[in-house]
CSV table of C-alpha atoms in Angstrom, one decimal:
chain,number,residue,atom,x,y,z
A,95,MET,CA,0.1,0.4,0.2
A,96,ALA,CA,1.6,3.1,-0.9
A,97,LEU,CA,2.5,5.5,1.9
A,98,LYS,CA,1.0,9.0,2.2
A,99,LYS,CA,2.3,12.5,2.5
A,100,PRO,CA,2.0,13.3,6.2
A,101,THR,CA,1.4,17.4,6.0
A,102,PHE,CA,2.2,20.0,9.1
A,103,GLU,CA,-0.4,22.4,10.1
A,104,ALA,CA,1.1,25.4,11.4
A,105,GLU,CA,-0.3,27.1,15.4
A,106,PRO,CA,-3.0,29.4,15.1
A,107,THR,CA,-2.2,32.9,15.3
A,108,SER,CA,-3.8,36.4,16.9
A,109,ASN,CA,-4.7,38.9,14.2
A,110,ALA,CA,-5.9,41.0,17.7
A,111,ALA,CA,-3.6,42.4,20.0
A,112,ALA,CA,-2.0,42.2,23.7
A,113,ALA,CA,-5.0,43.3,25.9
A,114,ASP,CA,-4.0,45.4,28.4
A,115,THR,CA,-3.4,45.1,32.2
A,116,GLY,CA,-5.3,48.3,33.2
A,117,ALA,CA,-2.3,47.8,35.5
A,118,ASP,CA,0.0,51.2,36.3
A,119,THR,CA,3.3,51.0,35.4
A,120,ALA,CA,6.5,54.3,36.9
A,121,VAL,CA,8.5,54.8,33.8
A,122,LEU,CA,11.7,56.3,34.1
A,123,GLU,CA,12.4,57.9,31.8
A,124,ARG,CA,15.8,59.9,30.5
A,125,GLU,CA,16.9,63.1,28.0
A,126,THR,CA,18.1,61.1,24.7
A,127,PRO,CA,20.9,63.9,22.6
A,128,SER,CA,18.6,64.4,19.2
A,129,ASN,CA,21.8,63.0,16.8
A,130,GLU,CA,22.2,59.7,19.2
A,131,THR,CA,19.8,57.0,18.0
A,132,ALA,CA,18.8,53.9,19.6
A,133,ALA,CA,20.5,50.2,19.5
A,134,ALA,CA,18.1,47.6,16.8
A,135,PRO,CA,17.1,44.6,19.2
A,136,ALA,CA,19.8,41.9,17.7
A,137,ALA,CA,18.1,39.6,14.9
A,138,ALA,CA,17.5,36.2,16.1
A,139,PRO,CA,19.4,33.5,14.5
A,140,ALA,CA,16.8,32.4,11.2
A,141,ALA,CA,15.1,28.4,12.3
A,142,ALA,CA,17.8,25.4,10.4
A,143,ALA,CA,15.8,23.9,7.9
A,144,PRO,CA,13.8,20.7,8.6
A,145,ALA,CA,15.5,17.3,7.1
A,146,ALA,CA,13.3,16.9,3.5
A,147,ALA,CA,11.1,13.5,4.4
A,148,PRO,CA,12.2,10.6,1.7
A,149,THR,CA,8.6,11.0,-1.3
A,150,ALA,CA,6.1,8.0,-0.7
A,151,PRO,CA,7.4,6.6,-4.5
A,152,ALA,CA,10.4,6.1,-3.6
A,153,ILE,CA,9.7,4.9,0.0
A,154,VAL,CA,7.6,2.1,-1.6
A,155,LYS,CA,9.7,1.1,-4.7
A,156,THR,CA,13.2,0.7,-2.2
A,157,VAL,CA,10.4,-1.6,0.1
A,158,ASN,CA,9.1,-3.9,-3.1
A,159,THR,CA,12.9,-3.8,-4.3
A,160,ALA,CA,13.4,-5.6,-0.9
A,161,VAL,CA,10.8,-7.6,-0.9
A,162,GLY,CA,11.0,-8.6,-4.0
A,163,ALA,CA,14.8,-10.0,-4.0
A,164,VAL,CA,13.5,-12.0,-1.3
A,165,ASN,CA,10.7,-13.2,-2.8
A,166,ASP,CA,13.3,-14.4,-5.7
A,167,ALA,CA,15.8,-15.9,-3.4
A,168,ALA,CA,12.7,-18.0,-1.5
A,169,ALA,CA,11.8,-18.9,-5.1
A,170,LYS,CA,15.2,-20.2,-6.2
A,171,ALA,CA,15.6,-22.0,-3.0
A,172,LYS,CA,12.1,-24.1,-3.3
A,173,ALA,CA,13.5,-24.7,-7.0
A,174,PHE,CA,16.4,-26.6,-5.7
A,175,GLN,CA,14.6,-28.3,-3.4
A,176,LYS,CA,12.2,-29.4,-6.1
A,177,GLU,CA,14.6,-30.3,-8.3
A,178,PHE,CA,16.9,-31.7,-6.1
A,179,SER,CA,14.1,-34.4,-5.0
A,180,GLU,CA,12.8,-35.0,-8.4
A,181,MET,CA,17.0,-36.3,-9.6
A,182,LYS,CA,16.7,-40.1,-6.9
A,183,GLY,CA,15.4,-42.6,-9.2
A,184,ALA,CA,15.1,-39.7,-12.4
A,185,SER,CA,17.4,-42.1,-14.7
A,186,ASP,CA,17.6,-45.8,-15.1
A,187,PHE,CA,21.6,-47.0,-13.7
A,188,SER,CA,21.0,-50.9,-16.0
A,189,PHE,CA,24.2,-52.3,-16.9
A,190,GLY,CA,24.7,-51.4,-20.5
A,191,ASN,CA,22.8,-47.7,-20.2
A,192,TYR,CA,25.5,-45.0,-19.4
A,193,ARG,CA,29.5,-45.4,-19.8
A,194,VAL,CA,30.5,-46.0,-16.3
A,195,PHE,CA,33.8,-44.0,-14.9
A,196,LYS,CA,34.4,-44.8,-11.0
A,197,GLY,CA,38.4,-43.6,-9.3
A,198,ASN,CA,40.4,-45.8,-9.2
A,199,ASN,CA,44.1,-46.0,-9.3
A,200,GLY,CA,44.8,-42.5,-9.0
A,201,SER,CA,42.4,-41.2,-11.8
A,202,ILE,CA,38.6,-41.3,-13.4
A,203,VAL,CA,38.6,-43.9,-15.0
A,204,GLU,CA,35.6,-45.9,-17.2
A,205,SER,CA,35.2,-49.3,-15.7
A,206,ASN,CA,33.8,-50.8,-18.9
A,207,GLY,CA,34.1,-50.0,-22.6
A,208,ASP,CA,36.7,-48.0,-23.3
A,209,GLN,CA,38.3,-47.4,-20.2
A,210,ASP,CA,39.1,-44.2,-21.0
A,211,ASP,CA,40.7,-41.9,-18.5
A,212,LEU,CA,39.5,-38.4,-17.6
A,213,GLY,CA,41.9,-37.6,-15.1
A,214,ARG,CA,42.2,-36.1,-12.0
A,215,TRP,CA,39.6,-34.2,-11.8
A,216,VAL,CA,36.0,-33.3,-14.0
A,217,GLN,CA,32.6,-31.3,-13.5
A,218,MET,CA,29.5,-32.3,-14.8
A,219,ARG,CA,26.3,-30.9,-15.0
A,220,MET,CA,24.2,-33.2,-12.6
A,221,ILE,CA,20.5,-34.7,-13.8
A,222,SER,CA,19.8,-37.4,-12.4
A,223,TRP,CA,20.8,-39.8,-9.0
A,224,ASP,CA,20.0,-43.4,-7.0
A,225,GLU,CA,21.5,-45.9,-4.8
A,226,HIS,CA,22.6,-49.7,-5.7
A,227,PHE,CA,23.0,-51.9,-3.5
A,228,GLU,CA,26.3,-55.2,-4.1
A,229,ILE,CA,26.3,-58.4,-3.2
A,230,SER,CA,29.8,-59.8,-3.5
A,231,PRO,CA,32.1,-62.8,-1.9
A,232,GLY,CA,34.8,-60.4,-0.9
A,233,GLU,CA,37.5,-61.6,-3.3
A,234,GLN,CA,37.5,-60.6,-7.1
A,235,SER,CA,39.0,-63.5,-9.3
A,236,ALA,CA,36.7,-65.2,-12.1
A,237,SER,CA,35.5,-67.9,-10.1
A,238,THR,CA,34.1,-66.2,-8.1
A,239,LYS,CA,32.5,-63.2,-10.0
A,240,ASP,CA,29.1,-65.9,-10.4
A,241,TYR,CA,28.6,-64.9,-6.8
A,242,VAL,CA,28.1,-61.3,-7.3
A,243,ALA,CA,24.0,-59.9,-6.8
A,244,TYR,CA,22.6,-56.4,-7.1
A,245,SER,CA,19.6,-54.9,-5.5
A,246,LYS,CA,17.7,-52.0,-5.7
A,247,ASP,CA,17.1,-51.7,-2.0
A,248,GLY,CA,19.5,-53.4,-0.1
A,249,LYS,CA,16.5,-55.6,1.1
A,250,VAL,CA,15.7,-57.9,-1.9
A,251,ILE,CA,18.4,-59.8,-4.6
A,252,ASP,CA,17.4,-58.4,-7.9
A,253,SER,CA,19.9,-60.1,-10.1
A,254,VAL,CA,22.9,-62.6,-9.7
A,255,ILE,CA,25.6,-62.9,-12.1
A,256,GLY,CA,25.7,-66.9,-12.1
A,257,ASP,CA,23.5,-68.9,-13.4
A,258,GLU,CA,23.6,-71.4,-10.5
A,259,GLN,CA,22.3,-68.6,-8.1
A,260,LYS,CA,19.4,-67.2,-10.4
A,261,THR,CA,17.4,-69.1,-7.4
A,262,TRP,CA,18.5,-66.6,-5.0
A,263,VAL,CA,16.8,-63.6,-7.4
A,264,GLY,CA,13.7,-62.6,-5.5
A,265,LYS,CA,14.9,-63.8,-1.1
A,266,ALA,CA,16.0,-61.5,1.0
A,267,VAL,CA,19.9,-60.1,0.5
A,268,ALA,CA,20.7,-60.6,4.1
A,269,ASP,CA,19.8,-64.1,3.9
A,270,TYR,CA,22.9,-64.4,1.0
A,271,VAL,CA,25.0,-63.3,2.7
A,272,ALA,CA,25.0,-65.7,5.5
A,273,TYR,CA,24.8,-68.4,2.0
A,274,LEU,CA,28.2,-67.0,1.2
A,275,GLN,CA,29.9,-66.5,4.6
A,276,ASP,CA,28.7,-69.8,5.2
A,277,ASP,CA,32.1,-72.1,5.5
A,278,LYS,CA,30.0,-75.7,5.2
A,279,ASP,CA,32.2,-78.1,2.3
A,280,GLY,CA,35.2,-75.2,2.8
A,281,GLU,CA,33.9,-73.2,0.1
A,282,GLY,CA,32.4,-70.3,1.8
A,283,PHE,CA,33.6,-66.8,1.3
A,284,ALA,CA,34.0,-65.2,5.1
A,285,SER,CA,34.5,-61.5,3.5
A,286,ALA,CA,31.6,-62.1,1.3
A,287,LYS,CA,28.8,-58.3,2.5
A,288,CYS,CA,26.4,-55.8,1.0
A,289,ARG,CA,27.9,-53.1,0.1
A,290,ARG,CA,25.9,-49.4,-1.1
A,291,PHE,CA,27.1,-47.6,-3.8
A,292,ILE,CA,25.6,-43.9,-5.2
A,293,ASP,CA,25.8,-43.2,-9.0
A,294,VAL,CA,25.1,-40.0,-10.4
A,295,GLY,CA,24.1,-38.8,-13.8
A,296,GLY,CA,24.9,-35.4,-15.5
A,297,ALA,CA,26.6,-34.1,-18.3
A,298,LEU,CA,30.0,-33.8,-18.4
A,299,LEU,CA,31.3,-30.3,-19.2
A,300,THR,CA,35.2,-31.1,-19.1
A,301,CYS,CA,38.0,-33.0,-17.2
A,302,GLU,CA,41.5,-32.9,-16.6
A,303,ASN,CA,42.5,-35.2,-19.8
A,304,GLY,CA,39.5,-32.7,-21.6
A,305,ASP,CA,41.4,-34.1,-26.0
A,306,ASP,CA,40.1,-37.7,-24.9
A,307,ALA,CA,36.9,-37.3,-23.1
A,308,PRO,CA,33.4,-38.0,-24.1
A,309,LEU,CA,32.9,-33.8,-22.8
A,310,GLY,CA,29.2,-33.2,-24.3
A,311,THR,CA,27.3,-36.5,-23.3
A,312,VAL,CA,25.7,-38.0,-20.0
A,313,ILE,CA,28.2,-40.0,-18.4
A,314,GLN,CA,27.6,-41.8,-14.8
A,315,ILE,CA,30.1,-41.5,-12.0
A,316,THR,CA,29.6,-44.2,-8.8
A,317,LEU,CA,31.0,-44.4,-6.3
A,318,SER,CA,31.9,-46.5,-3.6
A,319,GLU,CA,31.3,-46.5,0.3
A,320,SER,CA,34.9,-44.0,1.0
A,321,SER,CA,32.7,-41.5,-1.7
A,322,ILE,CA,29.4,-41.2,-0.5
A,323,PRO,CA,30.5,-39.2,2.4
A,324,SER,CA,31.1,-36.5,0.4
A,325,PHE,CA,28.3,-36.9,-1.1
A,326,THR,CA,25.7,-36.4,1.1
A,327,ARG,CA,27.7,-34.2,3.0
A,328,TYR,CA,27.2,-32.0,-0.5
A,329,GLU,CA,23.4,-32.3,-0.2
A,330,GLN,CA,23.0,-32.0,3.1
A,331,GLU,CA,24.9,-28.7,2.6
A,332,LEU,CA,22.8,-27.3,0.2
A,333,LYS,CA,19.2,-28.3,1.7
A,334,ASP,CA,20.6,-26.7,4.0
A,335,ARG,CA,21.4,-23.3,2.4
A,336,ALA,CA,18.0,-23.3,0.5
A,337,ARG,CA,16.0,-23.6,3.8
A,338,CYS,CA,18.6,-19.8,5.5
A,339,VAL,CA,17.4,-18.3,2.1
A,340,ALA,CA,13.6,-19.4,1.8
A,341,MET,CA,13.8,-18.0,5.7
A,342,GLY,CA,15.5,-14.7,5.4
A,343,ILE,CA,18.5,-14.9,7.1
A,344,PRO,CA,20.9,-12.8,5.9
A,345,GLY,CA,24.4,-13.8,4.5
A,346,PHE,CA,22.8,-17.3,3.1
A,347,THR,CA,23.0,-17.2,-0.8
A,348,LEU,CA,22.8,-19.8,-3.5
A,349,PRO,CA,25.0,-20.8,-5.8
A,350,GLU,CA,23.7,-20.2,-9.5
A,351,ASP,CA,23.9,-23.5,-10.6
A,352,PRO,CA,23.8,-25.4,-7.6
A,353,PHE,CA,23.6,-28.7,-9.3
A,354,THR,CA,26.6,-28.3,-11.6
A,355,VAL,CA,29.6,-29.7,-9.1
A,356,TYR,CA,33.9,-31.2,-9.7
A,357,PHE,CA,34.1,-35.0,-8.7
A,358,ILE,CA,37.8,-34.9,-7.7
A,359,ARG,CA,39.7,-37.8,-6.3
A,360,GLU,CA,41.5,-38.6,-3.5
A,361,LEU,CA,44.0,-40.6,-2.6
A,362,ALA,CA,43.1,-42.5,0.8
A,363,SER,CA,44.9,-46.1,2.8
A,364,LYS,CA,44.1,-48.0,6.0
A,365,GLY,CA,47.1,-50.7,6.9
A,366,ASN,CA,48.4,-51.8,3.6
A,367,ASN,CA,45.2,-50.7,0.9
A,368,LYS,CA,45.1,-48.0,-0.9
A,369,TRP,CA,42.5,-46.5,-3.1
A,370,THR,CA,40.8,-43.4,-5.1
A,371,LYS,CA,37.5,-42.1,-3.4
A,372,LEU,CA,35.8,-38.7,-5.0
A,373,LYS,CA,34.6,-35.7,-3.2
A,374,LEU,CA,32.3,-33.6,-4.6
A,375,SER,CA,32.9,-30.2,-4.7
A,376,GLY,CA,31.6,-26.6,-5.9
A,377,SER,CA,34.5,-25.1,-7.3
A,378,LEU,CA,38.2,-26.3,-8.7
A,379,PRO,CA,40.6,-26.5,-6.0
A,380,ALA,CA,44.6,-24.7,-6.6
A,381,LYS,CA,46.1,-28.2,-5.3
A,382,ILE,CA,44.9,-31.7,-6.3
């Protein structure tokens, strides 16, 4: 609503002369030389002019601008939250649908097909993500790969590589892990377990080895258990920031495009084991 400019009303003044009190007043007179004039009283200092008040249109424009900025930020925050929730499950990451890249031997390398090496970092625009679970014997060899099974929710077996284990499809993951660990007849796999992975689909924008990379295509980056904490932390930080922006809390903003991210390789080790994990960042650090 437009503000009404205030008006000021002057105090009323009387045109009538001051009334005589009627009291007798004694006046002491002295003679003044004819060539002497009476001194005029000093002029009173001029009153300071009041500061000009902002006009109503200026106030309205300022208020509307501030309100508009808050509304724009809140709309952007809601759009981010909506897009992120819609990303989960937006792509079918079944085997063969995408070129799959993982952290391996200090780089981000294709795990099948041409086995392209993207280098130590890639920048991509996320369009989808999902999770899957892999049940494995804990040993890597030609004779054990047939025991590898997959689950969408980590509760029920969806598929098994080997034909002999197909009967486990539709059965409980926990029961299959126990079956693999069973040392009956000396054929058990003590290290068998179920592991969680996150698959991220996105448009590959650039990477360290750009000249040899499939730029301008949608690829899949699969994050192992050691890389998942970086993904969930990035996700949570963006969600919290979006909430603060939507609430109008000063000092909080969203990136221009929160879903354009860098995947950066990190070298990890524990005991004699060494591996490559990936972390997410909104910018590329000076030192990798």
